[in-house]
């Protein structure tokens, strides 16, 4: 059994059972991967993949367990390299981060500026995507840290740390009927919002969003005419009159002086931004520092304590949510 063989079967799963795409991702050949998978199955005496002729159609029950263990072993192997690099090149390396667009645009710039001043020889790679895409990138080993604002249930098999709370604002043009609530936001109701076409974030996860819950509580079906993963896109379509925007308050800045933001924190439950990494990951010193720059209450000691816990609910109980900074 070779580590490379385990990397091949994991990548096949990452690429939705497409060997050609797995080969492209690993810069190797499809026949080479197929041969190594067959050799591994022969050595183990079982099939890892279910096949229809030459085509892979799924994992066998044993294959599911083997792929899960293989993921853990690959993390351990990567951690071994990281331990060595921590000794030989303590202030150099690579840090790969996945983040939603709003966090990448409005929160991360100041964090990255601070980080690069401290670690100029660490190469930063930022991936953006939906909650599911961010989770997939973390589990596939494509990123080291994942920032998530929704769908925390996806990250049950990762270490999940609470960072800060955030809420939403209603975004309108100055001549919109809702503009009257800018100075009296507490008078804006869900019922009033329900009268207008709405533009908000793409629901990139299963289950109800906080927006859904607020409207359902009042028995109102919101008329959502457009969704996007990017707050800047939401603002663009508010500007052309497509509807009323609902987005993270942090995304309305002084540069948006042609749009008005109505504080809607009384209408929607606050959401939590969290940062995740795979269990068993060896965190370099600069990774601990990045986490602390992103969320100052997450000291190295607290992160190390969280790493010892096997349950994210227990990790959440370590922190007083009422003390989390709101952005």
PDB file of C-alpha atoms in Angstrom:
ATOM      1  CA  UNK A   1       0.000   0.000   0.000  1.00  0.00           C
ATOM      2  CA  UNK A   2       1.411   3.351  -1.030  1.00  0.00           C
ATOM      3  CA  UNK A   3       0.467   6.844   0.085  1.00  0.00           C
ATOM      4  CA  UNK A   4       0.140   7.834  -3.560  1.00  0.00           C
ATOM      5  CA  UNK A   5      -2.492   5.133  -4.091  1.00  0.00           C
ATOM      6  CA  UNK A   6      -4.517   6.555  -1.207  1.00  0.00           C
ATOM      7  CA  UNK A   7      -4.167  10.026  -2.714  1.00  0.00           C
ATOM      8  CA  UNK A   8      -5.535   8.667  -5.995  1.00  0.00           C
ATOM      9  CA  UNK A   9      -8.687   7.121  -4.504  1.00  0.00           C
ATOM     10  CA  UNK A  10      -9.402  10.238  -2.456  1.00  0.00           C
ATOM     11  CA  UNK A  11      -9.012  12.489  -5.494  1.00  0.00           C
ATOM     12  CA  UNK A  12     -11.333  10.269  -7.546  1.00  0.00           C
ATOM     13  CA  UNK A  13     -14.001  10.834  -4.887  1.00  0.00           C
ATOM     14  CA  UNK A  14     -13.199  14.565  -4.777  1.00  0.00           C
ATOM     15  CA  UNK A  15     -13.752  14.713  -8.557  1.00  0.00           C
ATOM     16  CA  UNK A  16     -17.181  13.044  -8.386  1.00  0.00           C
ATOM     17  CA  UNK A  17     -15.806   9.639  -9.442  1.00  0.00           C
ATOM     18  CA  UNK A  18     -14.303  11.047 -12.643  1.00  0.00           C
ATOM     19  CA  UNK A  19     -10.856   9.475 -13.137  1.00  0.00           C
ATOM     20  CA  UNK A  20      -9.945  11.833 -15.995  1.00  0.00           C
ATOM     21  CA  UNK A  21     -10.546  14.902 -13.827  1.00  0.00           C
ATOM     22  CA  UNK A  22      -8.699  13.252 -10.932  1.00  0.00           C
ATOM     23  CA  UNK A  23      -5.728  12.678 -13.220  1.00  0.00           C
ATOM     24  CA  UNK A  24      -5.796  16.310 -14.369  1.00  0.00           C
ATOM     25  CA  UNK A  25      -5.956  17.538 -10.761  1.00  0.00           C
ATOM     26  CA  UNK A  26      -2.955  15.417  -9.818  1.00  0.00           C
ATOM     27  CA  UNK A  27      -1.010  16.105 -13.035  1.00  0.00           C
ATOM     28  CA  UNK A  28      -0.801  12.450 -13.955  1.00  0.00           C
ATOM     29  CA  UNK A  29      -2.412  10.069 -16.449  1.00  0.00           C
ATOM     30  CA  UNK A  30      -5.775   8.332 -16.297  1.00  0.00           C
ATOM     31  CA  UNK A  31      -4.285   4.885 -17.082  1.00  0.00           C
ATOM     32  CA  UNK A  32      -1.727   5.388 -14.321  1.00  0.00           C
ATOM     33  CA  UNK A  33      -4.403   6.125 -11.742  1.00  0.00           C
ATOM     34  CA  UNK A  34      -6.582   3.222 -12.899  1.00  0.00           C
ATOM     35  CA  UNK A  35      -3.637   0.836 -12.660  1.00  0.00           C
ATOM     36  CA  UNK A  36      -2.695   1.929  -9.147  1.00  0.00           C
ATOM     37  CA  UNK A  37      -6.294   1.672  -7.920  1.00  0.00           C
ATOM     38  CA  UNK A  38      -6.527  -1.854  -9.292  1.00  0.00           C
ATOM     39  CA  UNK A  39      -3.221  -2.776  -7.620  1.00  0.00           C
ATOM     40  CA  UNK A  40      -4.483  -1.423  -4.304  1.00  0.00           C
ATOM     41  CA  UNK A  41      -7.763  -3.329  -4.577  1.00  0.00           C
ATOM     42  CA  UNK A  42      -5.846  -6.487  -5.466  1.00  0.00           C
ATOM     43  CA  UNK A  43      -3.562  -6.068  -2.460  1.00  0.00           C
ATOM     44  CA  UNK A  44      -6.507  -5.527  -0.117  1.00  0.00           C
ATOM     45  CA  UNK A  45      -8.575  -8.277  -1.700  1.00  0.00           C
ATOM     46  CA  UNK A  46     -11.700  -6.114  -1.978  1.00  0.00           C
ATOM     47  CA  UNK A  47     -13.263  -3.585  -4.331  1.00  0.00           C
ATOM     48  CA  UNK A  48     -13.072   0.021  -3.223  1.00  0.00           C
ATOM     49  CA  UNK A  49     -15.269   1.221  -6.072  1.00  0.00           C
ATOM     50  CA  UNK A  50     -18.462  -0.154  -7.569  1.00  0.00           C
ATOM     51  CA  UNK A  51     -18.185  -0.369 -11.345  1.00  0.00           C
ATOM     52  CA  UNK A  52     -20.411  -0.636 -14.356  1.00  0.00           C
ATOM     53  CA  UNK A  53     -18.020  -2.064 -16.917  1.00  0.00           C
ATOM     54  CA  UNK A  54     -15.049   0.295 -16.971  1.00  0.00           C
ATOM     55  CA  UNK A  55     -16.992   3.140 -15.356  1.00  0.00           C
ATOM     56  CA  UNK A  56     -16.963   3.868 -11.633  1.00  0.00           C
ATOM     57  CA  UNK A  57     -20.468   4.397 -10.305  1.00  0.00           C
ATOM     58  CA  UNK A  58     -19.874   4.624  -6.557  1.00  0.00           C
ATOM     59  CA  UNK A  59     -18.013   3.456  -3.468  1.00  0.00           C
ATOM     60  CA  UNK A  60     -18.530   0.059  -1.897  1.00  0.00           C
ATOM     61  CA  UNK A  61     -19.379   0.072   1.843  1.00  0.00           C
ATOM     62  CA  UNK A  62     -15.786  -0.941   2.593  1.00  0.00           C
ATOM     63  CA  UNK A  63     -14.561   1.684   0.115  1.00  0.00           C
ATOM     64  CA  UNK A  64     -16.343   4.444   2.028  1.00  0.00           C
ATOM     65  CA  UNK A  65     -14.457   3.488   5.191  1.00  0.00           C
ATOM     66  CA  UNK A  66     -11.149   3.192   3.317  1.00  0.00           C
ATOM     67  CA  UNK A  67     -11.543   6.637   1.735  1.00  0.00           C
ATOM     68  CA  UNK A  68     -12.395   8.183   5.124  1.00  0.00           C
ATOM     69  CA  UNK A  69      -9.280   6.661   6.704  1.00  0.00           C
ATOM     70  CA  UNK A  70      -7.212   7.654   3.667  1.00  0.00           C
ATOM     71  CA  UNK A  71      -8.252  11.282   4.126  1.00  0.00           C
ATOM     72  CA  UNK A  72      -7.027  11.145   7.722  1.00  0.00           C
ATOM     73  CA  UNK A  73      -3.729   9.571   6.688  1.00  0.00           C
ATOM     74  CA  UNK A  74      -3.148  12.205   4.029  1.00  0.00           C
ATOM     75  CA  UNK A  75      -3.759  14.928   6.617  1.00  0.00           C
ATOM     76  CA  UNK A  76      -1.224  13.230   8.901  1.00  0.00           C
ATOM     77  CA  UNK A  77       1.299  13.002   6.074  1.00  0.00           C
ATOM     78  CA  UNK A  78       0.834  16.685   5.310  1.00  0.00           C
ATOM     79  CA  UNK A  79       1.242  17.433   9.021  1.00  0.00           C
ATOM     80  CA  UNK A  80       4.557  15.553   9.098  1.00  0.00           C
ATOM     81  CA  UNK A  81       5.861  17.800   6.335  1.00  0.00           C
ATOM     82  CA  UNK A  82       4.537  20.843   8.177  1.00  0.00           C
ATOM     83  CA  UNK A  83       6.357  19.826  11.382  1.00  0.00           C
ATOM     84  CA  UNK A  84       9.622  19.608   9.449  1.00  0.00           C
ATOM     85  CA  UNK A  85       9.039  22.952   7.721  1.00  0.00           C
ATOM     86  CA  UNK A  86       8.248  24.568  11.064  1.00  0.00           C
ATOM     87  CA  UNK A  87      11.800  23.712  12.128  1.00  0.00           C
ATOM     88  CA  UNK A  88      13.617  24.442   8.881  1.00  0.00           C
ATOM     89  CA  UNK A  89      11.600  27.417   7.545  1.00  0.00           C
ATOM     90  CA  UNK A  90       9.567  28.787  10.495  1.00  0.00           C
ATOM     91  CA  UNK A  91       8.500  32.035   8.798  1.00  0.00           C
ATOM     92  CA  UNK A  92       8.037  30.725   5.266  1.00  0.00           C
ATOM     93  CA  UNK A  93       5.398  28.565   3.657  1.00  0.00           C
ATOM     94  CA  UNK A  94       1.941  28.615   2.141  1.00  0.00           C
ATOM     95  CA  UNK A  95      -1.413  29.448   3.700  1.00  0.00           C
ATOM     96  CA  UNK A  96      -4.560  28.557   1.754  1.00  0.00           C
ATOM     97  CA  UNK A  97      -7.863  30.049   2.888  1.00  0.00           C
ATOM     98  CA  UNK A  98     -11.438  29.532   1.686  1.00  0.00           C
ATOM     99  CA  UNK A  99     -13.965  32.252   2.409  1.00  0.00           C
ATOM    100  CA  UNK A 100     -17.388  33.558   1.365  1.00  0.00           C
ATOM    101  CA  UNK A 101     -17.198  36.569  -0.933  1.00  0.00           C
ATOM    102  CA  UNK A 102     -18.465  39.082   1.623  1.00  0.00           C
ATOM    103  CA  UNK A 103     -15.842  38.088   4.200  1.00  0.00           C
ATOM    104  CA  UNK A 104     -13.116  38.098   1.545  1.00  0.00           C
ATOM    105  CA  UNK A 105     -14.092  41.571   0.359  1.00  0.00           C
ATOM    106  CA  UNK A 106     -14.928  43.399   3.594  1.00  0.00           C
ATOM    107  CA  UNK A 107     -13.181  41.630   6.493  1.00  0.00           C
ATOM    108  CA  UNK A 108     -10.074  39.871   5.223  1.00  0.00           C
ATOM    109  CA  UNK A 109      -8.165  42.794   3.611  1.00  0.00           C
ATOM    110  CA  UNK A 110      -7.147  44.350   6.935  1.00  0.00           C
ATOM    111  CA  UNK A 111      -6.348  40.909   8.384  1.00  0.00           C
ATOM    112  CA  UNK A 112      -4.190  39.951   5.406  1.00  0.00           C
ATOM    113  CA  UNK A 113      -2.403  43.312   5.476  1.00  0.00           C
ATOM    114  CA  UNK A 114      -1.459  42.701   9.116  1.00  0.00           C
ATOM    115  CA  UNK A 115      -0.483  39.097   8.425  1.00  0.00           C
ATOM    116  CA  UNK A 116       1.749  39.943   5.441  1.00  0.00           C
ATOM    117  CA  UNK A 117       3.546  42.608   7.455  1.00  0.00           C
ATOM    118  CA  UNK A 118       4.455  39.901   9.991  1.00  0.00           C
ATOM    119  CA  UNK A 119       5.024  37.054   7.505  1.00  0.00           C
ATOM    120  CA  UNK A 120       6.198  38.482   4.164  1.00  0.00           C
ATOM    121  CA  UNK A 121       7.581  35.090   3.092  1.00  0.00           C
ATOM    122  CA  UNK A 122       4.314  33.199   3.516  1.00  0.00           C
ATOM    123  CA  UNK A 123       2.431  32.844   0.231  1.00  0.00           C
ATOM    124  CA  UNK A 124      -1.318  33.421   0.663  1.00  0.00           C
ATOM    125  CA  UNK A 125      -3.939  31.796  -1.574  1.00  0.00           C
ATOM    126  CA  UNK A 126      -7.575  32.862  -1.198  1.00  0.00           C
ATOM    127  CA  UNK A 127     -10.415  30.704  -2.523  1.00  0.00           C
ATOM    128  CA  UNK A 128     -13.976  32.043  -2.613  1.00  0.00           C
ATOM    129  CA  UNK A 129     -17.198  30.090  -2.815  1.00  0.00           C
ATOM    130  CA  UNK A 130     -20.497  28.977  -1.351  1.00  0.00           C
ATOM    131  CA  UNK A 131     -20.685  27.173   2.013  1.00  0.00           C
ATOM    132  CA  UNK A 132     -20.716  23.778   0.311  1.00  0.00           C
ATOM    133  CA  UNK A 133     -17.789  24.673  -1.952  1.00  0.00           C
ATOM    134  CA  UNK A 134     -15.811  25.926   1.043  1.00  0.00           C
ATOM    135  CA  UNK A 135     -16.488  22.710   2.947  1.00  0.00           C
ATOM    136  CA  UNK A 136     -15.506  20.576  -0.043  1.00  0.00           C
ATOM    137  CA  UNK A 137     -12.250  22.508  -0.471  1.00  0.00           C
ATOM    138  CA  UNK A 138     -11.354  21.980   3.186  1.00  0.00           C
ATOM    139  CA  UNK A 139     -12.179  18.273   3.202  1.00  0.00           C
ATOM    140  CA  UNK A 140     -10.342  17.746  -0.093  1.00  0.00           C
ATOM    141  CA  UNK A 141      -7.209  19.287   1.402  1.00  0.00           C
ATOM    142  CA  UNK A 142      -7.254  22.174  -1.049  1.00  0.00           C
ATOM    143  CA  UNK A 143      -7.209  24.761   1.752  1.00  0.00           C
ATOM    144  CA  UNK A 144      -5.830  24.918   5.288  1.00  0.00           C
ATOM    145  CA  UNK A 145      -8.445  27.188   6.881  1.00  0.00           C
ATOM    146  CA  UNK A 146     -12.102  27.681   5.977  1.00  0.00           C
ATOM    147  CA  UNK A 147     -14.191  30.701   6.947  1.00  0.00           C
ATOM    148  CA  UNK A 148     -17.899  29.982   7.074  1.00  0.00           C
ATOM    149  CA  UNK A 149     -20.951  32.076   7.891  1.00  0.00           C
ATOM    150  CA  UNK A 150     -23.667  29.510   7.161  1.00  0.00           C
ATOM    151  CA  UNK A 151     -24.151  25.730   7.118  1.00  0.00           C
ATOM    152  CA  UNK A 152     -21.952  25.079  10.130  1.00  0.00           C
ATOM    153  CA  UNK A 153     -23.570  21.633  10.337  1.00  0.00           C
ATOM    154  CA  UNK A 154     -21.414  20.649   7.340  1.00  0.00           C
ATOM    155  CA  UNK A 155     -18.260  20.982   9.421  1.00  0.00           C
ATOM    156  CA  UNK A 156     -19.019  18.346  12.063  1.00  0.00           C
ATOM    157  CA  UNK A 157     -15.833  16.456  11.180  1.00  0.00           C
ATOM    158  CA  UNK A 158     -13.649  19.589  11.418  1.00  0.00           C
ATOM    159  CA  UNK A 159     -12.588  21.884  14.265  1.00  0.00           C
ATOM    160  CA  UNK A 160     -14.983  24.854  14.195  1.00  0.00           C
ATOM    161  CA  UNK A 161     -14.134  28.038  16.115  1.00  0.00           C
ATOM    162  CA  UNK A 162     -16.544  30.959  16.725  1.00  0.00           C
ATOM    163  CA  UNK A 163     -15.179  34.309  15.504  1.00  0.00           C
ATOM    164  CA  UNK A 164     -17.778  37.090  15.546  1.00  0.00           C
ATOM    165  CA  UNK A 165     -21.467  37.853  15.057  1.00  0.00           C
ATOM    166  CA  UNK A 166     -22.985  39.737  12.133  1.00  0.00           C
ATOM    167  CA  UNK A 167     -26.419  40.829  11.005  1.00  0.00           C
ATOM    168  CA  UNK A 168     -28.192  42.204   7.978  1.00  0.00           C
ATOM    169  CA  UNK A 169     -29.283  45.528   6.592  1.00  0.00           C
ATOM    170  CA  UNK A 170     -31.990  46.362   4.083  1.00  0.00           C
ATOM    171  CA  UNK A 171     -30.465  48.220   1.110  1.00  0.00           C
ATOM    172  CA  UNK A 172     -32.534  50.660  -0.967  1.00  0.00           C
ATOM    173  CA  UNK A 173     -32.129  53.634  -3.252  1.00  0.00           C
ATOM    174  CA  UNK A 174     -32.841  57.051  -1.686  1.00  0.00           C
ATOM    175  CA  UNK A 175     -36.154  57.420  -3.562  1.00  0.00           C
ATOM    176  CA  UNK A 176     -37.520  54.037  -2.450  1.00  0.00           C
ATOM    177  CA  UNK A 177     -40.604  54.024  -0.160  1.00  0.00           C
ATOM    178  CA  UNK A 178     -38.624  52.113   2.521  1.00  0.00           C
ATOM    179  CA  UNK A 179     -36.055  54.930   2.718  1.00  0.00           C
ATOM    180  CA  UNK A 180     -38.235  56.584   5.363  1.00  0.00           C
ATOM    181  CA  UNK A 181     -37.061  53.948   7.854  1.00  0.00           C
ATOM    182  CA  UNK A 182     -33.346  54.848   7.689  1.00  0.00           C
ATOM    183  CA  UNK A 183     -33.549  57.007  10.808  1.00  0.00           C
ATOM    184  CA  UNK A 184     -36.215  54.852  12.459  1.00  0.00           C
ATOM    185  CA  UNK A 185     -35.168  51.301  11.534  1.00  0.00           C
ATOM    186  CA  UNK A 186     -37.005  49.750  14.476  1.00  0.00           C
ATOM    187  CA  UNK A 187     -40.305  50.648  12.783  1.00  0.00           C
ATOM    188  CA  UNK A 188     -39.553  48.522   9.731  1.00  0.00           C
ATOM    189  CA  UNK A 189     -41.462  45.222   9.836  1.00  0.00           C
ATOM    190  CA  UNK A 190     -41.213  41.903   8.057  1.00  0.00           C
ATOM    191  CA  UNK A 191     -44.738  42.524   6.790  1.00  0.00           C
ATOM    192  CA  UNK A 192     -43.620  45.778   5.171  1.00  0.00           C
ATOM    193  CA  UNK A 193     -40.601  44.071   3.603  1.00  0.00           C
ATOM    194  CA  UNK A 194     -42.857  41.379   2.209  1.00  0.00           C
ATOM    195  CA  UNK A 195     -44.545  43.916  -0.062  1.00  0.00           C
ATOM    196  CA  UNK A 196     -41.431  44.304  -2.226  1.00  0.00           C
ATOM    197  CA  UNK A 197     -39.249  42.228  -4.533  1.00  0.00           C
ATOM    198  CA  UNK A 198     -36.156  41.109  -2.628  1.00  0.00           C
ATOM    199  CA  UNK A 199     -32.544  40.513  -3.590  1.00  0.00           C
ATOM    200  CA  UNK A 200     -30.392  38.514  -1.170  1.00  0.00           C
ATOM    201  CA  UNK A 201     -27.728  35.866  -0.786  1.00  0.00           C
ATOM    202  CA  UNK A 202     -27.853  32.548  -2.597  1.00  0.00           C
ATOM    203  CA  UNK A 203     -29.064  29.792  -0.314  1.00  0.00           C
ATOM    204  CA  UNK A 204     -26.055  27.522  -0.726  1.00  0.00           C
ATOM    205  CA  UNK A 205     -27.125  25.073   1.938  1.00  0.00           C
ATOM    206  CA  UNK A 206     -30.061  22.929   3.010  1.00  0.00           C
ATOM    207  CA  UNK A 207     -32.420  23.947   5.772  1.00  0.00           C
ATOM    208  CA  UNK A 208     -33.913  27.318   6.557  1.00  0.00           C
ATOM    209  CA  UNK A 209     -31.907  30.521   6.489  1.00  0.00           C
ATOM    210  CA  UNK A 210     -32.414  33.219   9.111  1.00  0.00           C
ATOM    211  CA  UNK A 211     -34.309  35.200   6.451  1.00  0.00           C
ATOM    212  CA  UNK A 212     -36.678  32.270   5.895  1.00  0.00           C
ATOM    213  CA  UNK A 213     -37.284  31.939   9.618  1.00  0.00           C
ATOM    214  CA  UNK A 214     -38.149  35.622  10.023  1.00  0.00           C
ATOM    215  CA  UNK A 215     -40.709  35.556   7.205  1.00  0.00           C
ATOM    216  CA  UNK A 216     -42.153  32.172   8.169  1.00  0.00           C
ATOM    217  CA  UNK A 217     -42.685  33.381  11.721  1.00  0.00           C
ATOM    218  CA  UNK A 218     -44.994  36.076  10.348  1.00  0.00           C
ATOM    219  CA  UNK A 219     -46.646  33.714   7.859  1.00  0.00           C
ATOM    220  CA  UNK A 220     -45.291  35.658   4.872  1.00  0.00           C
ATOM    221  CA  UNK A 221     -43.771  34.209   1.711  1.00  0.00           C
ATOM    222  CA  UNK A 222     -40.950  36.530   0.584  1.00  0.00           C
ATOM    223  CA  UNK A 223     -40.803  37.380  -3.112  1.00  0.00           C
ATOM    224  CA  UNK A 224     -37.112  36.775  -3.792  1.00  0.00           C
ATOM    225  CA  UNK A 225     -36.450  37.767  -7.403  1.00  0.00           C
ATOM    226  CA  UNK A 226     -32.669  37.490  -7.476  1.00  0.00           C
ATOM    227  CA  UNK A 227     -29.928  35.820  -5.404  1.00  0.00           C
ATOM    228  CA  UNK A 228     -26.141  36.138  -5.480  1.00  0.00           C
ATOM    229  CA  UNK A 229     -23.146  34.999  -3.423  1.00  0.00           C
ATOM    230  CA  UNK A 230     -21.543  38.452  -3.606  1.00  0.00           C
ATOM    231  CA  UNK A 231     -22.808  41.530  -1.733  1.00  0.00           C
ATOM    232  CA  UNK A 232     -21.419  43.788  -4.469  1.00  0.00           C
ATOM    233  CA  UNK A 233     -23.644  41.999  -6.987  1.00  0.00           C
ATOM    234  CA  UNK A 234     -26.655  42.497  -4.706  1.00  0.00           C
ATOM    235  CA  UNK A 235     -25.921  46.227  -4.547  1.00  0.00           C
ATOM    236  CA  UNK A 236     -25.555  46.416  -8.316  1.00  0.00           C
ATOM    237  CA  UNK A 237     -29.032  45.040  -8.867  1.00  0.00           C
ATOM    238  CA  UNK A 238     -30.523  47.271  -6.193  1.00  0.00           C
ATOM    239  CA  UNK A 239     -29.053  50.194  -8.124  1.00  0.00           C
ATOM    240  CA  UNK A 240     -30.789  49.194 -11.355  1.00  0.00           C
ATOM    241  CA  UNK A 241     -34.113  48.925  -9.532  1.00  0.00           C
ATOM    242  CA  UNK A 242     -34.559  45.148  -9.548  1.00  0.00           C
ATOM    243  CA  UNK A 243     -35.579  45.054  -5.901  1.00  0.00           C
ATOM    244  CA  UNK A 244     -34.719  45.659  -2.245  1.00  0.00           C
ATOM    245  CA  UNK A 245     -31.410  44.200  -1.035  1.00  0.00           C
ATOM    246  CA  UNK A 246     -30.908  42.211   2.156  1.00  0.00           C
ATOM    247  CA  UNK A 247     -27.241  41.614   2.913  1.00  0.00           C
ATOM    248  CA  UNK A 248     -24.555  41.731   5.609  1.00  0.00           C
ATOM    249  CA  UNK A 249     -24.418  45.171   7.232  1.00  0.00           C
ATOM    250  CA  UNK A 250     -20.615  45.207   6.937  1.00  0.00           C
ATOM    251  CA  UNK A 251     -20.927  45.230   3.125  1.00  0.00           C
ATOM    252  CA  UNK A 252     -22.492  48.715   3.038  1.00  0.00           C
ATOM    253  CA  UNK A 253     -19.609  51.185   3.167  1.00  0.00           C
ATOM    254  CA  UNK A 254     -19.024  54.907   2.763  1.00  0.00           C
ATOM    255  CA  UNK A 255     -18.393  54.282  -0.928  1.00  0.00           C
ATOM    256  CA  UNK A 256     -22.041  53.248  -1.315  1.00  0.00           C
ATOM    257  CA  UNK A 257     -23.308  56.794  -0.810  1.00  0.00           C
ATOM    258  CA  UNK A 258     -25.917  56.299  -3.542  1.00  0.00           C
ATOM    259  CA  UNK A 259     -27.601  53.570  -1.468  1.00  0.00           C
ATOM    260  CA  UNK A 260     -29.202  53.668   1.967  1.00  0.00           C
ATOM    261  CA  UNK A 261     -28.788  50.956   4.599  1.00  0.00           C
ATOM    262  CA  UNK A 262     -31.589  50.270   7.080  1.00  0.00           C
ATOM    263  CA  UNK A 263     -30.466  48.340  10.151  1.00  0.00           C
ATOM    264  CA  UNK A 264     -32.501  45.110  10.205  1.00  0.00           C
ATOM    265  CA  UNK A 265     -30.973  43.495  13.294  1.00  0.00           C
ATOM    266  CA  UNK A 266     -34.379  43.593  14.996  1.00  0.00           C
ATOM    267  CA  UNK A 267     -35.884  41.503  12.173  1.00  0.00           C
ATOM    268  CA  UNK A 268     -33.302  38.754  11.748  1.00  0.00           C
ATOM    269  CA  UNK A 269     -31.341  36.629  14.170  1.00  0.00           C
ATOM    270  CA  UNK A 270     -27.620  37.385  14.156  1.00  0.00           C
ATOM    271  CA  UNK A 271     -25.369  34.948  12.318  1.00  0.00           C
ATOM    272  CA  UNK A 272     -21.965  33.740  13.404  1.00  0.00           C
ATOM    273  CA  UNK A 273     -18.793  33.691  11.367  1.00  0.00           C
ATOM    274  CA  UNK A 274     -16.565  30.741  12.227  1.00  0.00           C
ATOM    275  CA  UNK A 275     -13.196  29.439  11.108  1.00  0.00           C
ATOM    276  CA  UNK A 276     -12.522  25.743  10.576  1.00  0.00           C
ATOM    277  CA  UNK A 277      -9.621  23.386   9.975  1.00  0.00           C
ATOM    278  CA  UNK A 278      -9.436  19.630   9.572  1.00  0.00           C
ATOM    279  CA  UNK A 279      -8.963  17.488  12.644  1.00  0.00           C
ATOM    280  CA  UNK A 280      -5.412  16.219  12.916  1.00  0.00           C
ATOM    281  CA  UNK A 281      -3.949  19.198  11.061  1.00  0.00           C
ATOM    282  CA  UNK A 282      -0.614  20.452  12.354  1.00  0.00           C
ATOM    283  CA  UNK A 283      -1.033  24.210  12.573  1.00  0.00           C
ATOM    284  CA  UNK A 284       2.094  26.209  11.800  1.00  0.00           C
ATOM    285  CA  UNK A 285       2.863  29.178  14.052  1.00  0.00           C
ATOM    286  CA  UNK A 286       1.755  31.560  11.321  1.00  0.00           C
ATOM    287  CA  UNK A 287      -1.603  29.744  11.084  1.00  0.00           C
ATOM    288  CA  UNK A 288      -2.257  30.325  14.780  1.00  0.00           C
ATOM    289  CA  UNK A 289      -1.361  33.980  14.244  1.00  0.00           C
ATOM    290  CA  UNK A 290      -3.687  34.311  11.251  1.00  0.00           C
ATOM    291  CA  UNK A 291      -6.573  32.907  13.304  1.00  0.00           C
ATOM    292  CA  UNK A 292      -5.778  35.388  16.071  1.00  0.00           C
ATOM    293  CA  UNK A 293      -5.571  38.317  13.635  1.00  0.00           C
ATOM    294  CA  UNK A 294      -8.936  37.315  12.176  1.00  0.00           C
ATOM    295  CA  UNK A 295     -10.532  36.927  15.605  1.00  0.00           C
ATOM    296  CA  UNK A 296      -8.464  38.398  18.481  1.00  0.00           C
ATOM    297  CA  UNK A 297     -10.188  36.370  21.215  1.00  0.00           C
ATOM    298  CA  UNK A 298      -8.941  33.150  19.574  1.00  0.00           C
ATOM    299  CA  UNK A 299      -5.562  32.934  21.257  1.00  0.00           C
ATOM    300  CA  UNK A 300      -3.221  30.049  20.556  1.00  0.00           C
ATOM    301  CA  UNK A 301      -4.018  28.571  23.965  1.00  0.00           C
ATOM    302  CA  UNK A 302      -7.760  28.554  23.248  1.00  0.00           C
ATOM    303  CA  UNK A 303      -7.282  27.064  19.783  1.00  0.00           C
ATOM    304  CA  UNK A 304      -5.106  24.303  21.249  1.00  0.00           C
ATOM    305  CA  UNK A 305      -7.770  23.614  23.878  1.00  0.00           C
ATOM    306  CA  UNK A 306     -10.398  23.366  21.140  1.00  0.00           C
ATOM    307  CA  UNK A 307      -8.191  20.916  19.234  1.00  0.00           C
ATOM    308  CA  UNK A 308      -8.365  18.531  22.196  1.00  0.00           C
ATOM    309  CA  UNK A 309     -12.175  18.393  22.055  1.00  0.00           C
ATOM    310  CA  UNK A 310     -13.940  15.967  19.748  1.00  0.00           C
ATOM    311  CA  UNK A 311     -17.274  17.779  19.727  1.00  0.00           C
ATOM    312  CA  UNK A 312     -17.898  21.201  18.183  1.00  0.00           C
ATOM    313  CA  UNK A 313     -20.753  21.752  20.640  1.00  0.00           C
ATOM    314  CA  UNK A 314     -18.214  21.466  23.440  1.00  0.00           C
ATOM    315  CA  UNK A 315     -15.986  23.948  21.619  1.00  0.00           C
ATOM    316  CA  UNK A 316     -18.876  26.396  21.371  1.00  0.00           C
ATOM    317  CA  UNK A 317     -19.456  26.115  25.121  1.00  0.00           C
ATOM    318  CA  UNK A 318     -15.892  27.332  25.672  1.00  0.00           C
ATOM    319  CA  UNK A 319     -16.911  30.778  24.499  1.00  0.00           C
ATOM    320  CA  UNK A 320     -19.394  33.340  25.772  1.00  0.00           C
ATOM    321  CA  UNK A 321     -21.302  34.307  22.621  1.00  0.00           C
ATOM    322  CA  UNK A 322     -22.516  37.493  24.263  1.00  0.00           C
ATOM    323  CA  UNK A 323     -18.905  38.692  24.297  1.00  0.00           C
ATOM    324  CA  UNK A 324     -18.231  37.960  20.627  1.00  0.00           C
ATOM    325  CA  UNK A 325     -17.585  41.115  18.641  1.00  0.00           C
ATOM    326  CA  UNK A 326     -20.322  42.072  16.180  1.00  0.00           C
ATOM    327  CA  UNK A 327     -19.412  43.329  12.720  1.00  0.00           C
TER     328      UNK A 327
END
